[in-house]
Each structure stands twice: as structure tokens, then as C-alpha cells.
mmCIF file of N, CA and C in Angstrom:
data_model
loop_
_atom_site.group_PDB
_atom_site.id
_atom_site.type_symbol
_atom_site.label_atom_id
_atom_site.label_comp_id
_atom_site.label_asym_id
_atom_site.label_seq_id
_atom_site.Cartn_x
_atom_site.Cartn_y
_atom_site.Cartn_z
ATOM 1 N N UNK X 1 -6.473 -14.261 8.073
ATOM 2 C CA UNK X 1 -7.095 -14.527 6.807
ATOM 3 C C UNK X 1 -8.547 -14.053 6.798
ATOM 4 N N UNK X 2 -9.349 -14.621 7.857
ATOM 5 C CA UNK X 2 -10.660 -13.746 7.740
ATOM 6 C C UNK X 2 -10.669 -12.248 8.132
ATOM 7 N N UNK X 3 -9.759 -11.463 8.419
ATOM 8 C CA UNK X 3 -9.882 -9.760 7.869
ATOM 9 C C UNK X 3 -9.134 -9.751 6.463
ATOM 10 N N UNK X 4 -8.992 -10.387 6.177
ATOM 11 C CA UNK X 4 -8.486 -10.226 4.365
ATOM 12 C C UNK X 4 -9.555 -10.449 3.600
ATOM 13 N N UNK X 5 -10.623 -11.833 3.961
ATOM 14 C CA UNK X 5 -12.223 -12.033 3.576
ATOM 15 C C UNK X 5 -13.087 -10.869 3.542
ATOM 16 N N UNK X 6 -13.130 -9.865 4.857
ATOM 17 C CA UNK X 6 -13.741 -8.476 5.378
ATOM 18 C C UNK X 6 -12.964 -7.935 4.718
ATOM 19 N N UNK X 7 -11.706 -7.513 3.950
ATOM 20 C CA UNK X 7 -12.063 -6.492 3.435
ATOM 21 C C UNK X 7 -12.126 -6.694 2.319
ATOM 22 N N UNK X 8 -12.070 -7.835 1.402
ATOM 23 C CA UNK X 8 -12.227 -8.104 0.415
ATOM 24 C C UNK X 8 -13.735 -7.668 -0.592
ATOM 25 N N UNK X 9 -14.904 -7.864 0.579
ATOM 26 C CA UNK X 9 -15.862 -7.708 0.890
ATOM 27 C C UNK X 9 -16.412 -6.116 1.370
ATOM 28 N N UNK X 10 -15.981 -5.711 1.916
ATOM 29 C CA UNK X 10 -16.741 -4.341 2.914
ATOM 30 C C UNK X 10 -16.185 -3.729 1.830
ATOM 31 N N UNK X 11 -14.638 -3.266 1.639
ATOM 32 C CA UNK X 11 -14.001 -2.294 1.218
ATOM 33 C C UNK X 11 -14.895 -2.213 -0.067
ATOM 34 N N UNK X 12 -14.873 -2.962 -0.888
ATOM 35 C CA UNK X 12 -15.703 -2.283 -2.097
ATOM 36 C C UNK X 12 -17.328 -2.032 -2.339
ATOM 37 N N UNK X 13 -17.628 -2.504 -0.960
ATOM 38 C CA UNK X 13 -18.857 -1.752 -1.157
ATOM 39 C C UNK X 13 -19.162 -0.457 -0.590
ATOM 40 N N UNK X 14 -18.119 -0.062 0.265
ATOM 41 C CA UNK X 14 -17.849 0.943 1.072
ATOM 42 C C UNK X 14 -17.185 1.997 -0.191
ATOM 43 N N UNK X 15 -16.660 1.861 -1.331
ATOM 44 C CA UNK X 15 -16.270 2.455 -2.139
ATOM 45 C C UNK X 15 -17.072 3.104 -3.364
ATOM 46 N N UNK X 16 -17.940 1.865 -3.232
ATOM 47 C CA UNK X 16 -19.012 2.270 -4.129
ATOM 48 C C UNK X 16 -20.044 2.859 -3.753
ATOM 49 N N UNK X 17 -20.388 2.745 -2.849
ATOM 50 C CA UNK X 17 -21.357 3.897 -1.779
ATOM 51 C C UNK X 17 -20.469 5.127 -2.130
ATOM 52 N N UNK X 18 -18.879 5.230 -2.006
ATOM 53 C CA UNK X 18 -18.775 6.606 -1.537
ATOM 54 C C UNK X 18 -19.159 7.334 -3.417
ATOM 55 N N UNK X 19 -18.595 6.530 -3.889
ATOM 56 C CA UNK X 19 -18.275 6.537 -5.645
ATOM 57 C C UNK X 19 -19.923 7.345 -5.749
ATOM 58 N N UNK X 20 -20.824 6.596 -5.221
ATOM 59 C CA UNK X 20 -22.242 6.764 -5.737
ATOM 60 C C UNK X 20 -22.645 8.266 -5.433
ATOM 61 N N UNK X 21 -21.923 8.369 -4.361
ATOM 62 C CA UNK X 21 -22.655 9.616 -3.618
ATOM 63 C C UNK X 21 -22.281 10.934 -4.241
ATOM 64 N N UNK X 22 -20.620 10.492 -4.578
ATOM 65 C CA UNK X 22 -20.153 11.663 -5.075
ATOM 66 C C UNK X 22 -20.195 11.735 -6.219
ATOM 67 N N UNK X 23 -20.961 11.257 -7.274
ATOM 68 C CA UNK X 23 -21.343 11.158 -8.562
ATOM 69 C C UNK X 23 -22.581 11.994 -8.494
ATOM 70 N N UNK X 24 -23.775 11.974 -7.432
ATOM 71 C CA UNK X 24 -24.975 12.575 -7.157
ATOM 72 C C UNK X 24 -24.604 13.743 -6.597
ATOM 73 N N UNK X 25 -23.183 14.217 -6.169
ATOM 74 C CA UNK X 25 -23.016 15.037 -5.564
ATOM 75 C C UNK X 25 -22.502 16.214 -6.172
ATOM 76 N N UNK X 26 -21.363 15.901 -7.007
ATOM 77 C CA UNK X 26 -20.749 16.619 -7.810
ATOM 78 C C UNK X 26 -20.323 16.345 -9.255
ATOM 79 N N UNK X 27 -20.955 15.238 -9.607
ATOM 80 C CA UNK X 27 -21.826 14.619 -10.917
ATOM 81 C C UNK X 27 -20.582 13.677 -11.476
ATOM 82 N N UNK X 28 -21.122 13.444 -12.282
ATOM 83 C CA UNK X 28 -20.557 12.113 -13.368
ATOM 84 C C UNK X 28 -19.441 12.061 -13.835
ATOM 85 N N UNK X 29 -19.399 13.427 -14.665
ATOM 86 C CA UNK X 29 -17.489 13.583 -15.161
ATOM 87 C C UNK X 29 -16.848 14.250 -13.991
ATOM 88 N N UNK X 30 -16.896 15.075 -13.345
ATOM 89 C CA UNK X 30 -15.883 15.351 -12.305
ATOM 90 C C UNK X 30 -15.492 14.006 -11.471
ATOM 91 N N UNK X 31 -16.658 13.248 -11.376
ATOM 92 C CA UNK X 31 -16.251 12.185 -10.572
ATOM 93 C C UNK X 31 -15.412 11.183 -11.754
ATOM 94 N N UNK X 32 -15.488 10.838 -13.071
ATOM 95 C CA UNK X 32 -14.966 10.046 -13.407
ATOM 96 C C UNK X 32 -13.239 10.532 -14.034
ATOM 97 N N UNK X 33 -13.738 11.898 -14.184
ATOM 98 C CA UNK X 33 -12.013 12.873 -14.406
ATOM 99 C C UNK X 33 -11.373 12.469 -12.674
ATOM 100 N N UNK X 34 -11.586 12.862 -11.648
ATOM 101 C CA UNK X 34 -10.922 12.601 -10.613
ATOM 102 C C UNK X 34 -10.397 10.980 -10.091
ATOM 103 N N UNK X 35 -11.525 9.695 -10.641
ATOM 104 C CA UNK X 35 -10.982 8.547 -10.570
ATOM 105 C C UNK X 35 -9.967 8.484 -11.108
ATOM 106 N N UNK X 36 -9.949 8.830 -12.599
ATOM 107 C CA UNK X 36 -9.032 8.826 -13.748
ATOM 108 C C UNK X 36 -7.552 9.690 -13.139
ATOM 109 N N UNK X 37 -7.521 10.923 -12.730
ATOM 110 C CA UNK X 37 -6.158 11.661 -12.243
ATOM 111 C C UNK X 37 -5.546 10.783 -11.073
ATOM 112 N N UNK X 38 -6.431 10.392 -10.119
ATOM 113 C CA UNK X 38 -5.852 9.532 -8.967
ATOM 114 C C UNK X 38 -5.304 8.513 -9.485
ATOM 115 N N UNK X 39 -5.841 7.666 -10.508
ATOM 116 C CA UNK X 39 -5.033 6.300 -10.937
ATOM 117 C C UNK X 39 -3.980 7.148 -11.888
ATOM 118 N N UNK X 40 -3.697 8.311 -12.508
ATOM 119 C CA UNK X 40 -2.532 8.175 -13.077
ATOM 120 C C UNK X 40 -1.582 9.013 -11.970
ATOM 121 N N UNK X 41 -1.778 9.631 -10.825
ATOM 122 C CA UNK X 41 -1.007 10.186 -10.475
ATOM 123 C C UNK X 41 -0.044 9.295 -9.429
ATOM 124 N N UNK X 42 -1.191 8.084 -9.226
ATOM 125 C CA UNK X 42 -0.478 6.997 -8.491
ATOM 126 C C UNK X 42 -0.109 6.309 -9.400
ATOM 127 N N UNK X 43 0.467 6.082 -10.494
ATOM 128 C CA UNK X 43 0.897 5.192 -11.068
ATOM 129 C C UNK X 43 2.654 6.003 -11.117
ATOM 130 N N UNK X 44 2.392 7.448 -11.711
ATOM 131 C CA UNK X 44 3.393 7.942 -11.591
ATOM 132 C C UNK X 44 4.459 7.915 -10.275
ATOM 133 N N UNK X 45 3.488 8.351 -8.628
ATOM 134 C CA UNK X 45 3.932 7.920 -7.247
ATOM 135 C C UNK X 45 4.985 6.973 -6.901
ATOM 136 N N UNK X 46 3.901 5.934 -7.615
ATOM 137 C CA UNK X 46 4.270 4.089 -7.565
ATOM 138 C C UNK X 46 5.670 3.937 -8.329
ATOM 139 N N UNK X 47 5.863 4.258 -9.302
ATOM 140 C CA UNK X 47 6.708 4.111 -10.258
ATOM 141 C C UNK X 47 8.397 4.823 -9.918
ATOM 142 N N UNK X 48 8.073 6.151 -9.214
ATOM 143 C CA UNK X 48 9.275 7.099 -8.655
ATOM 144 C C UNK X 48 9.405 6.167 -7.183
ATOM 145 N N UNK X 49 8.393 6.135 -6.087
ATOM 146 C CA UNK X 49 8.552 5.412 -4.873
ATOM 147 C C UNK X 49 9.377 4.013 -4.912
ATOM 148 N N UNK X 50 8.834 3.369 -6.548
ATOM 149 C CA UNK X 50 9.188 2.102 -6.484
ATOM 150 C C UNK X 50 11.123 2.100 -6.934
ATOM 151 N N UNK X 51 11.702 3.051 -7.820
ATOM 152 C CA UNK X 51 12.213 2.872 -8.586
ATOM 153 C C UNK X 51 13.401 3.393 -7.378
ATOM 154 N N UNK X 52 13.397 4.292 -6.410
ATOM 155 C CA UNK X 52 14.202 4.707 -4.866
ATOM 156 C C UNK X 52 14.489 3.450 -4.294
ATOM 157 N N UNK X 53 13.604 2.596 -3.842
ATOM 158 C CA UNK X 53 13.066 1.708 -3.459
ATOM 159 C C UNK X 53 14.658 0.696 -3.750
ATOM 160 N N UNK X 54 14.447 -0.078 -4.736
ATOM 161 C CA UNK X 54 14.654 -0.872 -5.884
ATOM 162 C C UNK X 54 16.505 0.085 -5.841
ATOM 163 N N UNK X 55 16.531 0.885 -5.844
ATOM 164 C CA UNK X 55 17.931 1.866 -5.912
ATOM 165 C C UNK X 55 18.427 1.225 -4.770
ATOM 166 N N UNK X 56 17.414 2.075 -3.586
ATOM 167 C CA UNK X 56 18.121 1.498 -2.273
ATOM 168 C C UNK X 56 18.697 0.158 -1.556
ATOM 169 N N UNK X 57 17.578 -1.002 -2.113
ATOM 170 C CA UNK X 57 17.892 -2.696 -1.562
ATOM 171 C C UNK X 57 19.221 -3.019 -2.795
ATOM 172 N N UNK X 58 19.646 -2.449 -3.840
ATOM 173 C CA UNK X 58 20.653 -2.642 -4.316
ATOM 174 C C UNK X 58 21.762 -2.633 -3.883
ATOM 175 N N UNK X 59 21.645 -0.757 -3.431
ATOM 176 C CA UNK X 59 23.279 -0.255 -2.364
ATOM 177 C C UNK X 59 22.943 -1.035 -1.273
ATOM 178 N N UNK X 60 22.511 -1.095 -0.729
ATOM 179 C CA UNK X 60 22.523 -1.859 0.512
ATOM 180 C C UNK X 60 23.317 -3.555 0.367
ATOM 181 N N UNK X 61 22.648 -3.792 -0.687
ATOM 182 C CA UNK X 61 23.253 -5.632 -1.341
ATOM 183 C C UNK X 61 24.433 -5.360 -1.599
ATOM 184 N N UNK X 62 25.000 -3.916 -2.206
ATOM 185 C CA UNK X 62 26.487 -4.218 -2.639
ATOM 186 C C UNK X 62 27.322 -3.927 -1.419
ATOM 187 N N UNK X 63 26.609 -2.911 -0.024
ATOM 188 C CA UNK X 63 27.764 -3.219 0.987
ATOM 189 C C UNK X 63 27.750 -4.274 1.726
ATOM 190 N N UNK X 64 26.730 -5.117 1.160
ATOM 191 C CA UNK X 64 26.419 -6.646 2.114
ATOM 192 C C UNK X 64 25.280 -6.938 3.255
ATOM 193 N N UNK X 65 24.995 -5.539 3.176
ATOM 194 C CA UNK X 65 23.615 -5.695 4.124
ATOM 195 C C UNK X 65 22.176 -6.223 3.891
ATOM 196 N N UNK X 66 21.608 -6.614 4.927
ATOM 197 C CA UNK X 66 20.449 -7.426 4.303
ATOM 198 C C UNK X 66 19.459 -5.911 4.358
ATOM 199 N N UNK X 67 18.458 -5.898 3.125
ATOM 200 C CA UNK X 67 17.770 -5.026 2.886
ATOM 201 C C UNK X 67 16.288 -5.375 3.104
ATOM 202 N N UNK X 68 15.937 -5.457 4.659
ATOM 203 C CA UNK X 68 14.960 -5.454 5.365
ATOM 204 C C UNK X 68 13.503 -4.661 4.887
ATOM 205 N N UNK X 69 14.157 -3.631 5.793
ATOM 206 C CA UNK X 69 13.603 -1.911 5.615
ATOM 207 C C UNK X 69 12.932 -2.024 4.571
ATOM 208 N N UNK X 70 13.748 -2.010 3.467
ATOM 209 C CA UNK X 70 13.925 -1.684 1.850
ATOM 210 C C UNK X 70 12.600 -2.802 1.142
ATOM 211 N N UNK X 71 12.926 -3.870 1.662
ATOM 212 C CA UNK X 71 11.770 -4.805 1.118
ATOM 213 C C UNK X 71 10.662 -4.312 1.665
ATOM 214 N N UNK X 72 10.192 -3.966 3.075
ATOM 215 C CA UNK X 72 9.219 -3.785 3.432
ATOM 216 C C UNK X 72 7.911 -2.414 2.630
ATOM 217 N N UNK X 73 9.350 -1.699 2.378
ATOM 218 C CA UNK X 73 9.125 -0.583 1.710
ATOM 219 C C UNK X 73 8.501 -1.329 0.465
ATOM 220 N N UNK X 74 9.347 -1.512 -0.422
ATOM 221 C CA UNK X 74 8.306 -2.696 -1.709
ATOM 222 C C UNK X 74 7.308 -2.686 -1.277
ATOM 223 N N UNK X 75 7.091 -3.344 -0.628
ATOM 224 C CA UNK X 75 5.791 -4.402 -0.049
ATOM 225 C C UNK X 75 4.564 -3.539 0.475
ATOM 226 N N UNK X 76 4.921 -2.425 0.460
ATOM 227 C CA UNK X 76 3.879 -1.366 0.604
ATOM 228 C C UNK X 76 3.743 -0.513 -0.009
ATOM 229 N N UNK X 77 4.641 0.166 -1.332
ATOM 230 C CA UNK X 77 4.725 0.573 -2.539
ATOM 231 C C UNK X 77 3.728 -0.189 -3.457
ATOM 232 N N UNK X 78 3.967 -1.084 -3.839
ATOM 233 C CA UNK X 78 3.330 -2.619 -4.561
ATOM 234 C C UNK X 78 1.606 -2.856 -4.219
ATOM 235 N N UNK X 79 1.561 -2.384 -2.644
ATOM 236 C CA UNK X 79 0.075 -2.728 -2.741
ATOM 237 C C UNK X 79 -0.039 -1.079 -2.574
ATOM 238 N N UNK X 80 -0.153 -0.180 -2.148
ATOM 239 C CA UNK X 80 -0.479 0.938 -2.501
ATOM 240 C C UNK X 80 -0.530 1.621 -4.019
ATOM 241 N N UNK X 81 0.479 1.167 -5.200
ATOM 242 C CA UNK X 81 -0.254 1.201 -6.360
ATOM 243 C C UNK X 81 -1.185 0.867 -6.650
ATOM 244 N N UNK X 82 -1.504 -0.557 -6.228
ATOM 245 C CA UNK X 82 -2.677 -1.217 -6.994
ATOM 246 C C UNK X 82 -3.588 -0.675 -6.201
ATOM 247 N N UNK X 83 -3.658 -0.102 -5.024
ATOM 248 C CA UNK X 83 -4.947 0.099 -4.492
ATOM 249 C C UNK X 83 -5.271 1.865 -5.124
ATOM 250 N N UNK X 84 -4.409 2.518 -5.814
ATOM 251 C CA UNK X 84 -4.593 3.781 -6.367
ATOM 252 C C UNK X 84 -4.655 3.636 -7.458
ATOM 253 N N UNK X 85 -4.484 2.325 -8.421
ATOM 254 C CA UNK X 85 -5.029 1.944 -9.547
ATOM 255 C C UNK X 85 -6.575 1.159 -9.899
ATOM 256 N N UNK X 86 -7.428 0.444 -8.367
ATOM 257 C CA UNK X 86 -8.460 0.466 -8.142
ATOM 258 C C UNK X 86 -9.546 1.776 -8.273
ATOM 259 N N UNK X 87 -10.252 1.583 -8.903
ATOM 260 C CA UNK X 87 -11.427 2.968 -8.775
ATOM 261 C C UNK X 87 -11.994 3.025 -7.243
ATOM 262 N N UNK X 88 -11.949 4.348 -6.887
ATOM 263 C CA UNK X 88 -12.721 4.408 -5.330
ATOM 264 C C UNK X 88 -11.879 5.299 -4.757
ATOM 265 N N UNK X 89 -12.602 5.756 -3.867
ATOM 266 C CA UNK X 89 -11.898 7.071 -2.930
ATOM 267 C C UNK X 89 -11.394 6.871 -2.111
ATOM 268 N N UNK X 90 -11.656 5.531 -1.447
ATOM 269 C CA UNK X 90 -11.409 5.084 0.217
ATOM 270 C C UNK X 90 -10.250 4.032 -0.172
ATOM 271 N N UNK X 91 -9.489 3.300 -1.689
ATOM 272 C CA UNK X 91 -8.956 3.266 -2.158
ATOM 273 C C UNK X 91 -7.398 3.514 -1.986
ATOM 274 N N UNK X 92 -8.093 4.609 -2.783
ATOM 275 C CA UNK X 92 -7.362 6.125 -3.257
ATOM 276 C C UNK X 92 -6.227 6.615 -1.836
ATOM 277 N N UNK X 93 -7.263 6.515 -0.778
ATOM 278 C CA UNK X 93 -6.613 7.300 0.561
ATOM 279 C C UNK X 93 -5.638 6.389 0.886
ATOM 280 N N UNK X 94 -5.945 5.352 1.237
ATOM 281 C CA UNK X 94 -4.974 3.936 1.755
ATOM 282 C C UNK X 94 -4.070 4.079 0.844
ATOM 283 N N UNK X 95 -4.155 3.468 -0.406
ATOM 284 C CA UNK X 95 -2.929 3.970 -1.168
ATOM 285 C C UNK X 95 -2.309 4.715 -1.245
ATOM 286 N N UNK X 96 -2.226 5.890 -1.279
ATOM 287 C CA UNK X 96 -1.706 7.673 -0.841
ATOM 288 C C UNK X 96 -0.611 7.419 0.459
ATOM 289 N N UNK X 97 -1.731 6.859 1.053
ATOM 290 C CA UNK X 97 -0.970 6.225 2.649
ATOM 291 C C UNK X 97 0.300 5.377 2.384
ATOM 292 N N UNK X 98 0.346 4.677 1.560
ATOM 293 C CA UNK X 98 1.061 3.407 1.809
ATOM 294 C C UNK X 98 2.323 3.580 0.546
ATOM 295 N N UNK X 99 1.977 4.805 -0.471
ATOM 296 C CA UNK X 99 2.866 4.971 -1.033
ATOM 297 C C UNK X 99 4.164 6.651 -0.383
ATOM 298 N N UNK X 100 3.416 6.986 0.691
ATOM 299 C CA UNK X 100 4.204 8.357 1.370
ATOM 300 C C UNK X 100 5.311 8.006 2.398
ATOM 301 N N UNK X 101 6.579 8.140 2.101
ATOM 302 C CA UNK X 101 7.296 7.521 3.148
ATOM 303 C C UNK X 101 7.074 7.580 5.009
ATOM 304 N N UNK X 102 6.534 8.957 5.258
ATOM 305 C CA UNK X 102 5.987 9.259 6.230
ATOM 306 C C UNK X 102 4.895 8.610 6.817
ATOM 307 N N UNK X 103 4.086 8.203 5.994
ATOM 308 C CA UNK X 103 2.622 7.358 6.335
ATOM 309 C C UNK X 103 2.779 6.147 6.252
ATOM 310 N N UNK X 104 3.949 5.749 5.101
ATOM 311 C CA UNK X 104 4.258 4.408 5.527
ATOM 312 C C UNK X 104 4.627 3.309 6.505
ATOM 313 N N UNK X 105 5.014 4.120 7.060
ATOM 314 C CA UNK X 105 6.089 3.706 8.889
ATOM 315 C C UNK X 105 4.917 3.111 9.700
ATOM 316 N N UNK X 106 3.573 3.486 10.297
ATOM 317 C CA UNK X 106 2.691 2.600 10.666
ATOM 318 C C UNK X 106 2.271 1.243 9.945
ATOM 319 N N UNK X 107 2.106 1.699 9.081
ATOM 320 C CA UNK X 107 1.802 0.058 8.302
ATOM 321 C C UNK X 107 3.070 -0.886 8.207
ATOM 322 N N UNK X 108 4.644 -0.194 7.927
ATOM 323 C CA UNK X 108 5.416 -1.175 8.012
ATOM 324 C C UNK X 108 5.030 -1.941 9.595
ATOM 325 N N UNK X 109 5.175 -0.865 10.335
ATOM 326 C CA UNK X 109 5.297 -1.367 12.065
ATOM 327 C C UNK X 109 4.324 -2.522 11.987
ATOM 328 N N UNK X 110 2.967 -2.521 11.337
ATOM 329 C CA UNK X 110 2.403 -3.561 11.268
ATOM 330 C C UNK X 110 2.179 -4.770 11.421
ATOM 331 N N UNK X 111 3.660 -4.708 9.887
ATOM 332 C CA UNK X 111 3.170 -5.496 9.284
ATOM 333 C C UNK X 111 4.672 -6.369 9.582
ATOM 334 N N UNK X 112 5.790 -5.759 10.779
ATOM 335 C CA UNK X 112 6.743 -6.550 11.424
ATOM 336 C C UNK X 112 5.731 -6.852 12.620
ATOM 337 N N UNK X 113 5.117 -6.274 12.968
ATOM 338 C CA UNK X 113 4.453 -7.298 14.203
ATOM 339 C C UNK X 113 3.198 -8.378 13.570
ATOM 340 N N UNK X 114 2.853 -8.600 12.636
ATOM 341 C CA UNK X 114 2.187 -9.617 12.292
ATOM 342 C C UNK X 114 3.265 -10.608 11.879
ATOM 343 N N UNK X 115 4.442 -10.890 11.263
ATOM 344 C CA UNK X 115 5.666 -11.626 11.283
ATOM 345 C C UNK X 115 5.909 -11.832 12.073
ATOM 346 N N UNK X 116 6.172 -10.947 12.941
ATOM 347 C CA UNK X 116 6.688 -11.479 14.576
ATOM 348 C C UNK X 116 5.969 -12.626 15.202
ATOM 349 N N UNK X 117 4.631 -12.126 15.312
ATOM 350 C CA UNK X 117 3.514 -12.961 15.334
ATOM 351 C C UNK X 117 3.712 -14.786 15.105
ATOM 352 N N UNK X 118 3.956 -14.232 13.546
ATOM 353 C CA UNK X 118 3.889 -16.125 12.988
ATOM 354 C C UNK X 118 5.075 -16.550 13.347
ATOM 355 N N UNK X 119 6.230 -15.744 13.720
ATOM 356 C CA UNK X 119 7.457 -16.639 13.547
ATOM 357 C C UNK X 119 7.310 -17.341 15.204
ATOM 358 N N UNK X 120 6.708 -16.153 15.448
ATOM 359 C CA UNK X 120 6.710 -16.877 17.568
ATOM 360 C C UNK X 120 5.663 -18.218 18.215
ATOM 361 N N UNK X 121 4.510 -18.416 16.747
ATOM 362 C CA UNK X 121 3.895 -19.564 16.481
ATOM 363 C C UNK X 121 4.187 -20.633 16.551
ATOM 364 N N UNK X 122 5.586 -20.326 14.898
ATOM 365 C CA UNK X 122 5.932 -21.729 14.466
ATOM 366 C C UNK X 122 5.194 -21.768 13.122
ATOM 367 N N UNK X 123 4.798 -20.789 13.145
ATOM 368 C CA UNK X 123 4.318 -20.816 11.222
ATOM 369 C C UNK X 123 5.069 -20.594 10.507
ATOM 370 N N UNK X 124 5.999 -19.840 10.638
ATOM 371 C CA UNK X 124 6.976 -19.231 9.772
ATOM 372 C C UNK X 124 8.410 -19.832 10.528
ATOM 373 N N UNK X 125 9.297 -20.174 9.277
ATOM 374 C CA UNK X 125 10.026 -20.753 9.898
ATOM 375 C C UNK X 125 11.568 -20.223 9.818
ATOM 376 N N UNK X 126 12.629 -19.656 10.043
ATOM 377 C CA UNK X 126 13.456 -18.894 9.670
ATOM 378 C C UNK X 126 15.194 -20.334 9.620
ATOM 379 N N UNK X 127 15.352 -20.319 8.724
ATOM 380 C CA UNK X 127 16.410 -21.386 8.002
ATOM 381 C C UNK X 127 17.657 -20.441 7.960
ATOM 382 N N UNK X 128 18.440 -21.073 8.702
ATOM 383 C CA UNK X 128 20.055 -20.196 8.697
ATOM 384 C C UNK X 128 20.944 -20.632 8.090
#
């Protein structure tokens, strides 16, 4: 929970630094045309990634399998929109990341070893 505080915190000021620079750099409308294309091109991303997605945990439900994978996939579709629907460059990249099936695979790996994590606690509790 406190690296969720950090980045709640850093990340957008780290964004707005970059936002600032490249506004002084390569000025005002290029920078606000390029915020603007990144949030619609990830919305479009989000929307095709999500909609495979959402295809796949279906077939999977109708041959009876539990759709693991498939959720995880969500679950990083879902926040990689919103973070390419945030203004910012550093944003922008993470999201890119998290919506590419290829780039996705580290962050899933993640984000089964932070589960792993709680379930081997006793935080999380798994009901059969």
C-alpha cells in the first residue's frame, strides 16, 4: 500500500515535469495535439485489447475452464487505459506497456507473485 501512496504522489509530478519541458521544448500545441492522439489512440487500443479479452474468458467459460490468464489480462487492459487516458508521457509509456500483449507478460508475472504473496500470508483466503 505505501508504493501505491509513492506513486500516487511521484508519478504525477514526474509527469508534469516531463509535460513542462516538452511544452518549452517543442511548444504548446504539438504538445497538447500529442496528449490528445495518445488518449484517443489508447482508448481505441483499450477498447480492441479489451473486447479479445472479454471474447476469450467467454470461450474458455463455455469449455469450463477457469479463465485465469484472461482475467489477468483485464486487469491490465483496464489500468493501462486509464493510465493512456491520463495526460502525461510517463503515463502514456506504462500504459502502451500494459495494453501490448507482449509487454504485458512482466506485469502479469507480477502481479501473480504479489497474490502468491498474500495467499501464503493468510490475507487472502481461497474458499473451495
Amino acid at each position: 500500500m505505501r508504493y501505491l501512496a509513492l506513486l500516487i504522489i511521484v508519478l504525477p509530478a514526474i509527469d508534469i515535469g516531463v509535460l513542462l519541458l516538452s511544452g518549452k521544448t517543442i511548444g504548446f500545441f504539438p504538445t497538447i495535439a500529442f496528449i490528445i492522439l495518445t488518449g484517443v489512440i489508447g482508448a481505441y487500443l483499450a477498447k480492441r485489447e479489451g473486447l479479445q479479452t472479454i471474447k476469450r474468458v467467454q470461450e474458455q467459460l463455455s469449455y469450463g475452464q477457469i479463465p485465469g490468464d484472461s482475467l489477468l489480462d483485464g486487469i491490465c487492459i483496464l489500468i493501462g487505459g486509464t493510465l493512456l487516458l491520463t495526460p502525461g508521457f510517463i503515463t502514456d509509456i506504462f500504459g502502451f506497456f500494459l495494453l501490448f500483449p507482449p509487454t504485458r507478460k512482466p506485469f502479469k508475472f507480477l502481479m501473480i507473485n504479489a497474490l502468491r504473496k498474500r495467499i501464503e500470508r493468510g490475507n487472502i483466503k481461497i474458499i473451495k
